C-alpha positions as a Markdown table, in Angstrom:
| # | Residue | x | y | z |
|---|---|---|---|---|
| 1 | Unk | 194.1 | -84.6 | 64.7 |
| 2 | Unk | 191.4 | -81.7 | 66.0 |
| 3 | Unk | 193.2 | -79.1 | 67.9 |
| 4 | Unk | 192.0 | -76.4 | 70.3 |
| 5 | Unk | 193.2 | -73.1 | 71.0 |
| 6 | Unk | 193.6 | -70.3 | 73.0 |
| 7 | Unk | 194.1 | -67.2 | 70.7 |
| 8 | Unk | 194.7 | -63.0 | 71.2 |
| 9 | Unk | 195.7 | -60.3 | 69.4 |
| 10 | Unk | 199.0 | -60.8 | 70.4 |
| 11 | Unk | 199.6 | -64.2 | 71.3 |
| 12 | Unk | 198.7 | -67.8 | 70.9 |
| 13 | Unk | 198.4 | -70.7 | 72.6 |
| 14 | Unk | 197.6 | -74.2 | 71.8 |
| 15 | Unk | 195.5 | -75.9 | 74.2 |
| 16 | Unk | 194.6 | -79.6 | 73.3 |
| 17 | Unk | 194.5 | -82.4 | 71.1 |
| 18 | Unk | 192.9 | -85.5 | 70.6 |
| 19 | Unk | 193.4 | -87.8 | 67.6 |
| 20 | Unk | 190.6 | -88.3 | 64.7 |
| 21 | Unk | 190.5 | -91.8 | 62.9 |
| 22 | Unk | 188.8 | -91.9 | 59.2 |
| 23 | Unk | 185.8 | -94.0 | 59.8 |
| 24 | Unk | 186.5 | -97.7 | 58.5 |
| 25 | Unk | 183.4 | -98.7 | 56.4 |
| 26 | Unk | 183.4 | -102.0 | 56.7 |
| 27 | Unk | 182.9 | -102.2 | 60.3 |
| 28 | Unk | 180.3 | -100.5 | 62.1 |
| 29 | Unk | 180.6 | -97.3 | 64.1 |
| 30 | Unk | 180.1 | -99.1 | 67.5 |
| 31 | Unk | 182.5 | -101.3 | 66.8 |
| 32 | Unk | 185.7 | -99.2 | 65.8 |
| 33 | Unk | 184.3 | -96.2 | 68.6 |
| 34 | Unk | 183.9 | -94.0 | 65.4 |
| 35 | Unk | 184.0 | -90.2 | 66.8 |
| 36 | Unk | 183.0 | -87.3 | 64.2 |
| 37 | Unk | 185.5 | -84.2 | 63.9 |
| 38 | Unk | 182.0 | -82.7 | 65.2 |
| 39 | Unk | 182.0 | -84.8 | 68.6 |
| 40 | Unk | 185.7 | -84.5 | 69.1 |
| 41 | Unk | 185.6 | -80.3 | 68.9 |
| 42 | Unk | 182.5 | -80.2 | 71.6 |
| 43 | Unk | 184.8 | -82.5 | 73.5 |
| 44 | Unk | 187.8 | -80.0 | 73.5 |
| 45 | Unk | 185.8 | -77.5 | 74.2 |
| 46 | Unk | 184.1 | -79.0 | 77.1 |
| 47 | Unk | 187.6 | -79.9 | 78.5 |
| 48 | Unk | 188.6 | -76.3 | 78.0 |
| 49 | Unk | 185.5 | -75.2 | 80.0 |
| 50 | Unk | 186.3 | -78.1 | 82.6 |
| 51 | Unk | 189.9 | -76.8 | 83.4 |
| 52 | Unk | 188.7 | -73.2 | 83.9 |
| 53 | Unk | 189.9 | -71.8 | 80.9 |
| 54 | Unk | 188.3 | -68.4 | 79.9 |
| 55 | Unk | 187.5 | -67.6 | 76.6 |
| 56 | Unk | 184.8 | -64.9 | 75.6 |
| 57 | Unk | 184.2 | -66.3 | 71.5 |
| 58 | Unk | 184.6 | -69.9 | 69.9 |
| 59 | Unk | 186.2 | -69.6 | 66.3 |
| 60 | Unk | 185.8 | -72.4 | 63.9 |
| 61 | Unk | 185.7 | -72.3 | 60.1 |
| 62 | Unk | 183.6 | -74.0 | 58.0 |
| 63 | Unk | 183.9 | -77.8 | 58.5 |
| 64 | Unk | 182.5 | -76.9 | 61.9 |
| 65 | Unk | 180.7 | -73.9 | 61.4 |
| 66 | Unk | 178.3 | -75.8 | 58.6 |
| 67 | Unk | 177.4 | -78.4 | 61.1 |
| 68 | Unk | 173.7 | -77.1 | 63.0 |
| 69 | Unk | 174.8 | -79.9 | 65.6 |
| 70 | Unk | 177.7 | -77.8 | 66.6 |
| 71 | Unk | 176.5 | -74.3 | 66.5 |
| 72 | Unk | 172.9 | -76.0 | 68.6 |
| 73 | Unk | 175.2 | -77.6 | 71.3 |
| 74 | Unk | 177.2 | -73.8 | 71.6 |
| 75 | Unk | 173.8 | -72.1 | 71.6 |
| 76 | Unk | 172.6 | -74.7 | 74.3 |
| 77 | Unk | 175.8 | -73.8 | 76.7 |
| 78 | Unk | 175.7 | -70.1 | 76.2 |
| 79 | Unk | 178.6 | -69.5 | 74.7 |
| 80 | Unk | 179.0 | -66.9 | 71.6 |
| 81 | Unk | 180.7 | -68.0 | 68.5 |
| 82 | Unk | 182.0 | -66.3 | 64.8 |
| 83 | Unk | 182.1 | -69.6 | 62.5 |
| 84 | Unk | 182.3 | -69.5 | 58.7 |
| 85 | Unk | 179.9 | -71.5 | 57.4 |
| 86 | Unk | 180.2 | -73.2 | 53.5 |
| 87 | Unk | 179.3 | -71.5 | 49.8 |
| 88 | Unk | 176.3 | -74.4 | 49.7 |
| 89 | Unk | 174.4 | -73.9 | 52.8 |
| 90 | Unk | 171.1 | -73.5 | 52.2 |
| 91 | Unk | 169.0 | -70.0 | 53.0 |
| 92 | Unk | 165.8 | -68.4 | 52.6 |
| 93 | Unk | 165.1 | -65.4 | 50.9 |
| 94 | Unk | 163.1 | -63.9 | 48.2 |
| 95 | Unk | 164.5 | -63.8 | 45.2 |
| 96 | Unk | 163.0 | -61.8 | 42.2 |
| 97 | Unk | 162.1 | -64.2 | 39.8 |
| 98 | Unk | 161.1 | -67.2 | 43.3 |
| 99 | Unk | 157.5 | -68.4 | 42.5 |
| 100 | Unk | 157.3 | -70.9 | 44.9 |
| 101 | Unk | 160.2 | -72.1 | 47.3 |
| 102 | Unk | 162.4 | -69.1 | 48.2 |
| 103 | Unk | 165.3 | -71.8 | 49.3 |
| 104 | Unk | 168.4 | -71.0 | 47.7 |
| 105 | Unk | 172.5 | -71.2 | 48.3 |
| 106 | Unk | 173.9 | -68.6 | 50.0 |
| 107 | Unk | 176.6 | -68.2 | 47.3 |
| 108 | Unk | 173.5 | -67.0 | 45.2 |
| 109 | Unk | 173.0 | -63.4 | 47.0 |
| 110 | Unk | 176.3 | -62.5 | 45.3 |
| 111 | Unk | 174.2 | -61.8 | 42.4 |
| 112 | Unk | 171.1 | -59.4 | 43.9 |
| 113 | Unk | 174.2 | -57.6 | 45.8 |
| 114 | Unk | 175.0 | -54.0 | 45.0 |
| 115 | Unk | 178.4 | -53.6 | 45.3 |
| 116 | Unk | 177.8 | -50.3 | 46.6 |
| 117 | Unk | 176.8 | -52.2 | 50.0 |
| 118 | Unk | 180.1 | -53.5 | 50.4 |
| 119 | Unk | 182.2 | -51.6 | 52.6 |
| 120 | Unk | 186.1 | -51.5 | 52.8 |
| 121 | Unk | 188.0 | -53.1 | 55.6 |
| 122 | Unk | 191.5 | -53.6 | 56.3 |
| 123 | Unk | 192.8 | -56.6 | 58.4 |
| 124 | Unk | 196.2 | -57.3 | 59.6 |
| 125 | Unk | 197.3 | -61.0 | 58.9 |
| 126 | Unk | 199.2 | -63.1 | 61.0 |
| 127 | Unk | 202.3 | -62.2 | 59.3 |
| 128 | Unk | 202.0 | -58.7 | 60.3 |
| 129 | Unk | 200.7 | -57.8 | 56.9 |
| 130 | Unk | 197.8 | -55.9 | 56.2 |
| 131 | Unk | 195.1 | -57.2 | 53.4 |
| 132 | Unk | 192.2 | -54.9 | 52.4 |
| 133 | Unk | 188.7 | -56.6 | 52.2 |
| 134 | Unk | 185.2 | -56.0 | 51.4 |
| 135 | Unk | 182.1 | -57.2 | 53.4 |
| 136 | Unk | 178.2 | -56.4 | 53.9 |
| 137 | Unk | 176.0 | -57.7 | 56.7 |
| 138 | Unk | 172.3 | -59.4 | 55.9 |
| 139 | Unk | 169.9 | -60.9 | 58.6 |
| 140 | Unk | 168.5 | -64.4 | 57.0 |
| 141 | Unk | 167.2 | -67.1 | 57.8 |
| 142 | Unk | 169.4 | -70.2 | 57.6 |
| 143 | Unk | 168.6 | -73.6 | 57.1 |
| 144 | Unk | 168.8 | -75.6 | 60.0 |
| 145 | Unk | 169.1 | -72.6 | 62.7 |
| 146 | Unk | 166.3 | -71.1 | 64.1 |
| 147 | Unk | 165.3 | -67.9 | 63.3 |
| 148 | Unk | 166.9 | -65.1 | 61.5 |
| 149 | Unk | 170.9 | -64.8 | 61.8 |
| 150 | Unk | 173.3 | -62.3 | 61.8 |
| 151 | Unk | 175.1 | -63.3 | 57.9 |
| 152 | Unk | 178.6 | -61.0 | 56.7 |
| 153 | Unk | 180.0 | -61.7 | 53.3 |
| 154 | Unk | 183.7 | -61.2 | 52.9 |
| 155 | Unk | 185.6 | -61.2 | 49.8 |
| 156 | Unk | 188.5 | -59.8 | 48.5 |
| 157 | Unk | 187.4 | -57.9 | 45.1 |
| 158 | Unk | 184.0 | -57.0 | 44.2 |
| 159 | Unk | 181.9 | -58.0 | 41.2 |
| 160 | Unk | 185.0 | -60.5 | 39.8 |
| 161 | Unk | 183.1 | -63.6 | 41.4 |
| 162 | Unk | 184.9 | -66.7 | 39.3 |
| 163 | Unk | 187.7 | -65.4 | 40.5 |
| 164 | Unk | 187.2 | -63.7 | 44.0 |
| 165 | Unk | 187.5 | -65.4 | 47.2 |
| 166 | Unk | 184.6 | -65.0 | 49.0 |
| 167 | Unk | 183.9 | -66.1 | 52.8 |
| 168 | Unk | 181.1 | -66.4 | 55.0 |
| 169 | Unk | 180.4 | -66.0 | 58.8 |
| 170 | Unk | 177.8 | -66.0 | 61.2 |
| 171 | Unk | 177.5 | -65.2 | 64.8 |
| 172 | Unk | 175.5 | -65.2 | 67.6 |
| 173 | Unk | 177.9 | -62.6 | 69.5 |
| 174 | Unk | 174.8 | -59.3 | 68.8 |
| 175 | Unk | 177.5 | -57.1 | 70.7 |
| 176 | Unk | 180.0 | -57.1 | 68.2 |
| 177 | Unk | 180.2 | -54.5 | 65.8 |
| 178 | Unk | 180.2 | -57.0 | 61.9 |
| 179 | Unk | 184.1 | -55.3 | 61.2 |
| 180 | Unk | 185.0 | -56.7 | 64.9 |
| 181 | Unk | 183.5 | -60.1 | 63.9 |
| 182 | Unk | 185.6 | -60.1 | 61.1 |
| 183 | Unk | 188.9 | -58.9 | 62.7 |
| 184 | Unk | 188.0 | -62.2 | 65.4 |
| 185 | Unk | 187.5 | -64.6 | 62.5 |
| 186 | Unk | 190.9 | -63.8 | 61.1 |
| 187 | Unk | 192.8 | -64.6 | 64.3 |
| 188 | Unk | 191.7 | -68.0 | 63.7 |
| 189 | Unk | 194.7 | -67.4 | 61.2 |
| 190 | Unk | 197.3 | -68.6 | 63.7 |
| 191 | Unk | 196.1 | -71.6 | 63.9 |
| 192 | Unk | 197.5 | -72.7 | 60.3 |
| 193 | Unk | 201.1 | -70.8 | 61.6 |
| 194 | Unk | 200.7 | -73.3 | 64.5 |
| 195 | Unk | 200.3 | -76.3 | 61.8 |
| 196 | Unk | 202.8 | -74.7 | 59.7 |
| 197 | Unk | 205.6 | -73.7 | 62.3 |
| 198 | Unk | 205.2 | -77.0 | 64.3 |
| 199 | Unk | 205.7 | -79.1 | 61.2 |
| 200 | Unk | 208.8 | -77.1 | 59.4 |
| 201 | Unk | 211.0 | -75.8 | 63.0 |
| 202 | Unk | 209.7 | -78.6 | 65.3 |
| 203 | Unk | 209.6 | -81.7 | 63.3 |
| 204 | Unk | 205.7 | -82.6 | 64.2 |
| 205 | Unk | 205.4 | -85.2 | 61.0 |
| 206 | Unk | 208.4 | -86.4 | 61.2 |
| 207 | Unk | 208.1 | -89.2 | 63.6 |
| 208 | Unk | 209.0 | -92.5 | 62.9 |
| 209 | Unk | 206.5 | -94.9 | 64.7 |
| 210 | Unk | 203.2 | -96.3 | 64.0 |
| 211 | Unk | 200.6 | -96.7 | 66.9 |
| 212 | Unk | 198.6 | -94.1 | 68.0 |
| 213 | Unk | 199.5 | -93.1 | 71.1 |
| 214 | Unk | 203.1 | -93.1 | 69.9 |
| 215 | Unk | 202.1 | -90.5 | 67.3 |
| 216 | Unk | 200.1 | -88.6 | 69.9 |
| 217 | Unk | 202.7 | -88.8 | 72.9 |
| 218 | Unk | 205.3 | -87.1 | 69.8 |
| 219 | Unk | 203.2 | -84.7 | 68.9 |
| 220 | Unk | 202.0 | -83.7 | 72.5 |
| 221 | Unk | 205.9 | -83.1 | 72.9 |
| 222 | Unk | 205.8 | -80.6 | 69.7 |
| 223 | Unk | 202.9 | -79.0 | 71.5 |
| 224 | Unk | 204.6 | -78.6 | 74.8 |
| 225 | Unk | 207.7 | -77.2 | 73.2 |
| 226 | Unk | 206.0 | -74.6 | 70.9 |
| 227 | Unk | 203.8 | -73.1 | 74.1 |
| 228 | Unk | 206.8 | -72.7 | 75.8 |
| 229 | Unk | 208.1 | -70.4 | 72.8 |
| 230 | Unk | 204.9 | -68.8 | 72.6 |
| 231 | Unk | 205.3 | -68.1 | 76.3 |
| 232 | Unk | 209.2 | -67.2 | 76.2 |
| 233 | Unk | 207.8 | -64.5 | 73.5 |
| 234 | Unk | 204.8 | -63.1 | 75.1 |
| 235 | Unk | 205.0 | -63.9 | 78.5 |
| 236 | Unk | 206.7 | -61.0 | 80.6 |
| 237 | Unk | 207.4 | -63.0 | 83.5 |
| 238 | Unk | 209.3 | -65.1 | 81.7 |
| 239 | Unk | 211.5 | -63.1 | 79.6 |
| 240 | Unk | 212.4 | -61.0 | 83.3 |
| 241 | Unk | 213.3 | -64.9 | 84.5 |
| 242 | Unk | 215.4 | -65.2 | 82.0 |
| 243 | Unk | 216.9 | -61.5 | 82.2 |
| 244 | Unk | 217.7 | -61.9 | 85.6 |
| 245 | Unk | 219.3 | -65.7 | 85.3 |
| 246 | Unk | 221.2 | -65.1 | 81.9 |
């Protein structure tokens, strides 16, 4: 499945899903209606504009964030974004030793890094835990997007690269300060409590039917059922409903 959500500082809210099929190679994309993960995320988020939902920032890591069709279609409606984007996308810049091409993997600027340019942030997680980071803003060029972007390297130690874990974003949102960017990346964290929670308290793989749209009706029930917990949680008018009807 692709999922879309609404997301806060203090509360989350899933918004839709629509089912994704592995493409079968032995018949031809026309004829099994093959739909990328790609097509199906510009589709939820067009619904999401359709039904009036406001959201100032799209968040997507980087299956999404890597794909120039996806970050072109969000420049094309206006609408700003934070996505991670993979270790291996390609980007230009000088290198010290380049004689010709100066194309190279973005995972390679971890080496012409200072790690005095890395600068200490801390980020609350999802569990309410804090986690203290490192990250350091360049402007490159990236291939595939036009012109020079806003590029912020994250990791969690500095220098240790085998074994660091080391993230990278970029973002089209120039009024956000690079820690606020990363503070907005990291609420995309609930989505994996969502997965997580849904699954292990609400039984969302645990159905026991076959076609599609049974699957999709069951899980569409988990969703329902988890929002209205979200809501029972978070949402004030509810919890003085309940007060006053206890």
């Amino acid at each position: 499945f692709v999922t879309s959500h609404l997301v806060s500082e203090f509360k989350h809210i899933p918004l839709d899903i629509k089912e994704f099929i592995p493409e079968d190679k032995t018949r031809t994309r026309e004829e099994q209606k093959f739909t990328t993960k790609i097509e199906i995320a510009i589709f939820l988020i067009e619904e999401a504009i359709r039904r009036g939902i406001k959201f100032e920032f799209v968040v997507a890591d980087a299956w999404y964030g890597s794909s120039p069709n996806f970050t072109d279609y969000l420049e094309a409606k206006g609408l700003k974004y934070i996505v991670s984007i993979k270790s291996n996308r390609n980007i230009f810049y000088k290198f010290p030793n380049d004689l010709k091409s100066s194309e190279h993997k973005i995972s390679e600027l971890l080496t012409l890094i200072s790690p005095d340019a890395f600068r200490p942030l801390d980020i609350k997680l999802s569990d309410g835990s804090n986690k203290k980071i490192y990250f350091v803003r360049m402007d490159l060029k990236v291939k595939g997007l036009s012109g020079k972007r806003r590029v912020i390297i994250e990791t969690d130690r500095i220098g240790d690269w085998v074994n660091a874990e080391v993230s990278y974003f970029i973002s089209n949102a120039t009024e956000l300060r690079d820690d606020t960017v990363i503070r907005y990346y990291h609420r995309r964290n609930w989505i994996e409590v969502f997965y997580r929670e849904v699954k292990d308290f609400l039984g969302a793989d645990e159905y026991q039917v076959r076609s599609m749209d049974r699957i999709l009706r069951h899980w569409t029930l988990c969703i329902v059922t988890y929002s209205m917990m979200q809501w029972l949680q978070h949402g004030k008018a509810i919890k003085e409903f309940v007060k006053k009807n206890d």
